[in-house]
Short mmCIF file of C-alpha atoms in Angstrom, two decimals:
data_model
loop_
_atom_site.label_atom_id
_atom_site.label_comp_id
_atom_site.label_asym_id
_atom_site.label_seq_id
_atom_site.Cartn_x
_atom_site.Cartn_y
_atom_site.Cartn_z
CA MET A 1 59.71 48.62 -3.18
CA GLU A 2 59.55 47.58 0.68
CA SER A 3 57.24 44.27 -0.15
CA MET A 4 60.07 43.12 -2.80
CA THR A 5 62.86 43.69 -0.46
CA PRO A 6 62.49 40.62 1.91
CA GLN A 7 64.17 40.70 5.23
CA ASP A 8 63.80 37.69 7.41
CA THR A 9 62.52 39.00 10.86
CA THR A 10 62.37 35.82 12.68
CA ASP A 11 65.21 34.45 14.98
CA ASP A 12 66.05 31.86 12.02
CA THR A 13 69.67 31.72 12.83
CA SER A 14 69.31 27.80 14.01
CA LEU A 15 67.20 27.06 10.93
CA ARG A 16 69.77 28.58 8.77
CA GLN A 17 72.65 26.27 10.54
CA VAL A 18 70.31 23.29 10.55
CA PHE A 19 69.75 23.64 6.47
CA ALA A 20 73.13 25.07 5.55
CA GLU A 21 75.07 23.09 3.26
CA GLY A 22 77.35 20.35 4.89
CA SER A 23 76.18 21.32 8.20
CA GLY A 24 76.30 17.72 9.33
CA ILE A 25 72.95 18.54 11.19
CA ASP A 26 70.11 15.97 10.74
CA PRO A 27 67.03 18.07 10.24
CA THR A 28 64.03 16.93 12.47
CA VAL A 29 60.35 17.33 11.62
CA GLN A 30 60.17 20.26 14.11
CA HIS A 31 62.71 22.08 12.00
CA VAL A 32 60.63 21.79 8.93
CA GLU A 33 57.59 22.74 10.94
CA GLU A 34 59.14 26.14 11.85
CA LEU A 35 60.48 26.59 8.46
CA LEU A 36 57.03 26.26 6.75
CA ALA A 37 55.48 28.40 9.53
CA GLY A 38 57.94 31.24 8.73
CA LEU A 39 57.21 31.09 4.83
CA GLU A 40 53.63 31.25 5.33
CA ASP A 41 53.82 34.24 7.77
CA GLY A 42 56.43 35.95 5.25
CA SER A 43 59.31 36.10 8.06
CA ILE A 44 61.18 33.77 5.80
CA ARG A 45 61.40 33.91 2.06
CA ALA A 46 62.92 31.76 -0.39
CA ALA A 47 64.88 34.57 -2.14
CA ARG A 48 66.10 38.11 -1.35
CA ARG A 49 66.52 41.44 -3.30
CA ALA A 50 69.69 42.97 -2.58
CA GLU A 51 70.62 46.75 -2.37
CA ASP A 52 71.89 46.77 -5.85
CA GLY A 53 68.37 45.25 -7.16
CA THR A 54 69.44 41.67 -7.95
CA TRP A 55 67.49 38.67 -6.77
CA ALA A 56 69.09 35.63 -5.07
CA ALA A 57 67.71 32.34 -3.80
CA HIS A 58 68.05 31.41 -0.18
CA GLY A 59 69.73 27.94 -0.63
CA TRP A 60 69.27 27.00 3.06
CA VAL A 61 65.41 27.88 2.49
CA LYS A 62 65.22 25.41 -0.58
CA ARG A 63 67.06 22.85 1.61
CA GLY A 64 64.67 22.89 4.25
CA ILE A 65 61.96 22.62 1.56
CA LEU A 66 63.51 19.44 0.23
CA ALA A 67 64.06 18.16 3.76
CA ALA A 68 60.25 18.43 4.22
CA PHE A 69 59.48 16.13 1.35
CA ARG A 70 62.11 13.73 2.38
CA LEU A 71 60.82 13.12 5.82
CA SER A 72 57.31 13.23 4.94
CA GLU A 73 55.25 10.01 4.46
CA THR A 74 52.88 9.69 1.47
CA VAL A 75 49.43 9.67 3.01
CA GLU A 76 45.70 10.08 2.69
CA LEU A 77 44.59 13.48 3.30
CA ASP A 78 41.03 14.95 4.59
CA TRP A 79 40.17 17.09 1.73
CA PRO A 80 37.27 17.43 -0.46
CA GLY A 81 37.08 14.71 -2.85
CA GLY A 82 40.15 13.05 -1.43
CA SER A 83 43.83 13.59 -1.47
CA VAL A 84 47.08 11.88 -1.41
CA ASP A 85 50.14 13.70 -0.61
CA LYS A 86 53.26 14.44 1.28
CA SER A 87 52.38 14.40 5.23
CA LEU A 88 54.60 17.89 6.07
CA VAL A 89 53.26 19.68 3.03
CA PRO A 90 49.66 19.36 2.45
CA ALA A 91 47.21 22.12 1.51
CA ARG A 92 46.86 24.92 3.66
CA ARG A 93 43.47 25.68 5.55
CA ILE A 94 42.63 29.09 5.08
CA THR A 95 40.61 30.96 7.34
CA ALA A 96 38.85 34.48 7.54
CA GLY A 97 41.68 35.51 9.85
CA ASP A 98 44.44 35.44 7.09
CA GLY A 99 42.57 38.51 5.44
CA ILE A 100 42.48 37.01 2.11
CA ARG A 101 39.75 35.87 -0.06
CA LEU A 102 39.88 32.70 -1.26
CA VAL A 103 37.12 31.77 -3.80
CA PRO A 104 35.92 28.09 -3.85
CA GLY A 105 36.18 26.05 -6.85
CA GLY A 106 39.39 23.90 -6.76
CA THR A 107 42.14 26.30 -5.73
CA SER A 108 44.71 24.97 -3.45
CA VAL A 109 47.43 26.92 -1.44
CA ARG A 110 50.02 24.53 -0.12
CA ARG A 111 51.77 24.61 3.02
CA GLY A 112 54.85 27.04 3.25
CA ALA A 113 53.00 29.22 0.73
CA HIS A 114 52.42 32.99 1.78
CA LEU A 115 49.64 34.85 0.81
CA ALA A 116 49.77 38.57 2.24
CA PRO A 117 46.34 40.21 3.43
CA GLY A 118 44.31 41.88 0.48
CA VAL A 119 45.31 38.75 -1.80
CA VAL A 120 42.21 37.57 -3.93
CA VAL A 121 42.68 34.03 -5.46
CA MET A 122 39.77 32.94 -8.01
CA PRO A 123 39.51 29.29 -8.83
CA PRO A 124 40.86 27.06 -9.98
CA SER A 125 44.66 28.28 -9.26
CA TYR A 126 47.74 26.93 -7.16
CA VAL A 127 50.13 28.36 -5.16
CA ASN A 128 53.00 25.90 -4.58
CA VAL A 129 55.50 25.77 -1.42
CA GLY A 130 57.96 28.68 -0.97
CA GLY A 131 55.62 30.83 -3.20
CA TYR A 132 54.91 34.29 -2.06
CA VAL A 133 52.17 36.74 -3.18
CA GLY A 134 52.20 40.23 -1.90
CA ALA A 135 49.44 42.25 -0.45
CA GLY A 136 46.59 43.35 -2.67
CA SER A 137 47.45 41.18 -5.49
CA MET A 138 44.86 39.25 -7.80
CA VAL A 139 45.71 35.46 -8.68
CA ASP A 140 43.04 35.03 -11.35
CA SER A 141 41.64 31.56 -12.76
CA HIS A 142 44.20 28.95 -13.57
CA VAL A 143 47.29 30.43 -12.57
CA LEU A 144 50.28 28.48 -11.05
CA VAL A 145 52.64 30.23 -8.61
CA GLY A 146 55.44 27.73 -8.84
CA SER A 147 57.73 26.54 -5.99
CA CYS A 148 59.46 29.49 -4.51
CA ALA A 149 58.16 31.92 -7.09
CA GLN A 150 58.00 35.74 -5.69
CA VAL A 151 55.04 37.97 -6.67
CA GLY A 152 55.10 41.37 -5.05
CA GLU A 153 52.24 43.92 -3.99
CA ARG A 154 49.26 44.84 -6.30
CA VAL A 155 50.27 42.35 -8.92
CA HIS A 156 47.67 41.01 -11.19
CA LEU A 157 48.25 37.62 -12.56
CA SER A 158 45.74 37.11 -15.11
CA THR A 159 43.71 33.96 -16.25
CA ALA A 160 46.15 30.73 -17.03
CA VAL A 161 49.48 32.66 -16.23
CA GLN A 162 52.13 30.27 -15.07
CA LEU A 163 55.07 31.39 -12.83
CA GLY A 164 57.62 28.34 -13.08
CA GLY A 165 58.69 26.76 -9.98
CA VAL A 166 62.51 25.69 -8.96
CA LEU A 167 63.51 23.67 -5.95
CA GLU A 168 66.75 22.31 -7.61
CA PRO A 169 69.62 23.14 -7.67
CA VAL A 170 69.26 25.05 -4.45
CA GLY A 171 70.89 28.08 -5.82
CA ALA A 172 68.68 28.74 -9.01
CA ARG A 173 66.94 32.00 -8.70
CA PRO A 174 62.97 31.58 -8.65
CA VAL A 175 60.94 33.42 -11.04
CA VAL A 176 60.20 36.92 -9.68
CA VAL A 177 57.25 39.61 -10.45
CA GLU A 178 57.98 43.06 -8.49
CA ASP A 179 55.36 45.32 -7.42
CA ASP A 180 52.73 46.52 -9.49
CA VAL A 181 53.21 44.53 -12.58
CA PHE A 182 50.36 43.62 -14.82
CA VAL A 183 50.78 40.21 -16.18
CA GLY A 184 48.02 39.35 -19.20
CA ALA A 185 46.52 36.10 -20.10
CA GLN A 186 48.34 32.94 -20.71
CA CYS A 187 51.62 34.33 -20.19
CA GLY A 188 54.48 32.03 -19.05
CA LEU A 189 57.58 32.92 -16.84
CA TYR A 190 60.32 30.49 -16.47
CA GLU A 191 63.73 29.84 -15.20
CA GLY A 192 64.35 32.49 -13.01
CA VAL A 193 62.94 35.51 -15.14
CA VAL A 194 62.69 38.88 -13.15
CA VAL A 195 59.72 41.25 -14.48
CA ARG A 196 60.59 44.60 -12.72
CA ARG A 197 58.27 47.15 -10.97
CA GLY A 198 55.48 48.21 -13.06
CA ALA A 199 56.10 46.42 -16.12
CA VAL A 200 53.26 45.13 -18.37
CA LEU A 201 53.04 42.09 -20.40
CA ALA A 202 50.37 41.69 -22.85
CA PRO A 203 48.78 38.36 -23.22
CA GLY A 204 50.81 35.50 -24.50
CA VAL A 205 54.08 36.71 -23.62
CA THR A 206 56.53 33.79 -22.78
CA LEU A 207 59.76 34.46 -21.35
CA THR A 208 62.72 32.13 -20.14
CA SER A 209 66.38 33.15 -18.88
CA GLY A 210 67.65 32.56 -22.23
CA THR A 211 64.47 34.49 -24.35
CA THR A 212 66.02 37.41 -26.18
CA ILE A 213 63.71 40.62 -25.54
CA TYR A 214 63.87 43.28 -28.23
CA ASP A 215 63.62 46.89 -26.68
CA LEU A 216 62.66 49.20 -29.57
CA VAL A 217 62.60 52.06 -27.55
CA ASP A 218 66.00 52.02 -26.32
CA GLN A 219 67.45 49.77 -29.12
CA ARG A 220 69.04 47.10 -27.10
CA GLU A 221 68.56 43.31 -26.47
CA LEU A 222 68.05 42.01 -22.91
CA ARG A 223 67.75 38.44 -21.49
CA GLY A 224 66.28 37.14 -18.08
CA GLU A 225 64.62 40.58 -16.89
CA VAL A 226 62.06 42.85 -18.06
CA PRO A 227 63.05 46.55 -16.79
CA GLU A 228 60.38 48.63 -14.78
CA ARG A 229 57.55 50.12 -16.43
CA ALA A 230 58.52 48.35 -19.71
CA VAL A 231 55.51 47.38 -21.77
CA VAL A 232 55.96 44.00 -23.54
CA VAL A 233 54.04 42.33 -26.22
CA PRO A 234 54.60 39.07 -28.47
CA GLY A 235 56.46 39.63 -31.77
CA SER A 236 58.25 37.63 -34.19
CA ARG A 237 61.62 38.09 -36.45
CA PRO A 238 62.58 36.48 -39.57
CA ALA A 239 64.25 32.94 -39.17
CA ARG A 240 67.50 32.61 -40.95
CA GLY A 241 68.48 30.42 -43.61
CA ASP A 242 67.51 29.62 -47.20
CA TYR A 243 64.88 27.03 -45.63
CA ALA A 244 63.17 29.61 -43.69
CA ASP A 245 63.45 32.20 -46.54
CA VAL A 246 61.44 29.65 -48.89
CA LEU A 247 59.06 28.94 -46.27
CA GLY A 248 58.53 32.34 -44.57
CA LEU A 249 59.17 30.89 -41.12
CA SER A 250 59.67 33.48 -38.42
CA LEU A 251 60.53 32.93 -34.59
CA TYR A 252 58.95 34.15 -31.47
CA ALA A 253 60.49 37.49 -30.31
CA PRO A 254 59.11 39.30 -27.33
CA VAL A 255 59.31 43.00 -27.81
CA ILE A 256 59.02 46.14 -25.79
CA VAL A 257 57.27 48.83 -27.52
CA LYS A 258 57.15 51.53 -24.85
CA TYR A 259 57.73 52.42 -21.13
CA ARG A 260 54.55 53.64 -18.99
CA ASP A 261 54.88 56.98 -17.72
CA THR A 262 53.40 57.89 -14.31
CA ALA A 263 50.22 58.95 -15.55
CA THR A 264 49.35 55.74 -17.63
CA ASP A 265 47.76 52.95 -15.67
CA ALA A 266 48.57 49.28 -16.84
CA ALA A 267 45.16 48.72 -18.67
CA THR A 268 45.89 51.82 -20.79
CA ALA A 269 49.17 51.29 -21.41
CA LEU A 270 48.58 47.75 -22.64
CA GLU A 271 45.49 49.13 -24.84
CA GLU A 272 47.53 51.62 -26.56
CA SER A 273 50.45 49.04 -27.30
CA LEU A 274 48.24 46.54 -29.05
CA ARG A 275 46.38 48.88 -31.24
#
């Protein structure tokens, strides 16, 4: 899980000090430019995975991103069709040297977002500042990778997937999708949800930090996290109360129906679970 165990490899001590809470240092445009460059090359990350597997936000990075907006002017930008945005965080210019495939047709990758070699982005999609997409991952059409969202290697984000972004509060954990995850079409992940390595989400699964996930395999209830290799499908459960009984109302309830074994790929696991 190397790709999802971020370590800052640049000498960013000065940046940490500049953007530390209560530092008393007024950040400059140069500080912001250094931070955005580190986010783009992947040497700086908006969140980290600790040895025990928990994820936490780098508050100083988020403060730096907020400083970028604060120090920016709103300007007209040279972009097809015209654009007006903050001067320090416009859309990135992607070149062949970046080692990714960015298919034309309305996609935008903002400054301060990292796309690793081998990433494919289909149009139209958007990757916001602080977002991280690991090597070999697919960002399909109409996908949003929100600010500071962290996506691992060999992840498939299917059509219209939404990964919510978060800049404030600075300590809030971003959405995390670890390596080898398959996220089905029109899934929505918000409020710092963590999807662990190898999990499969069927189309239409929506998860927030407060959503209860019902694990039919291990007979337990989970919140805020999908376990490794779990296969999650949309489900429902009866709503409580006499009025709900009369109308036959039910509530949305995502359900873990199985866990992938080492011989089962994501597509096969999903197909079997939906039958």
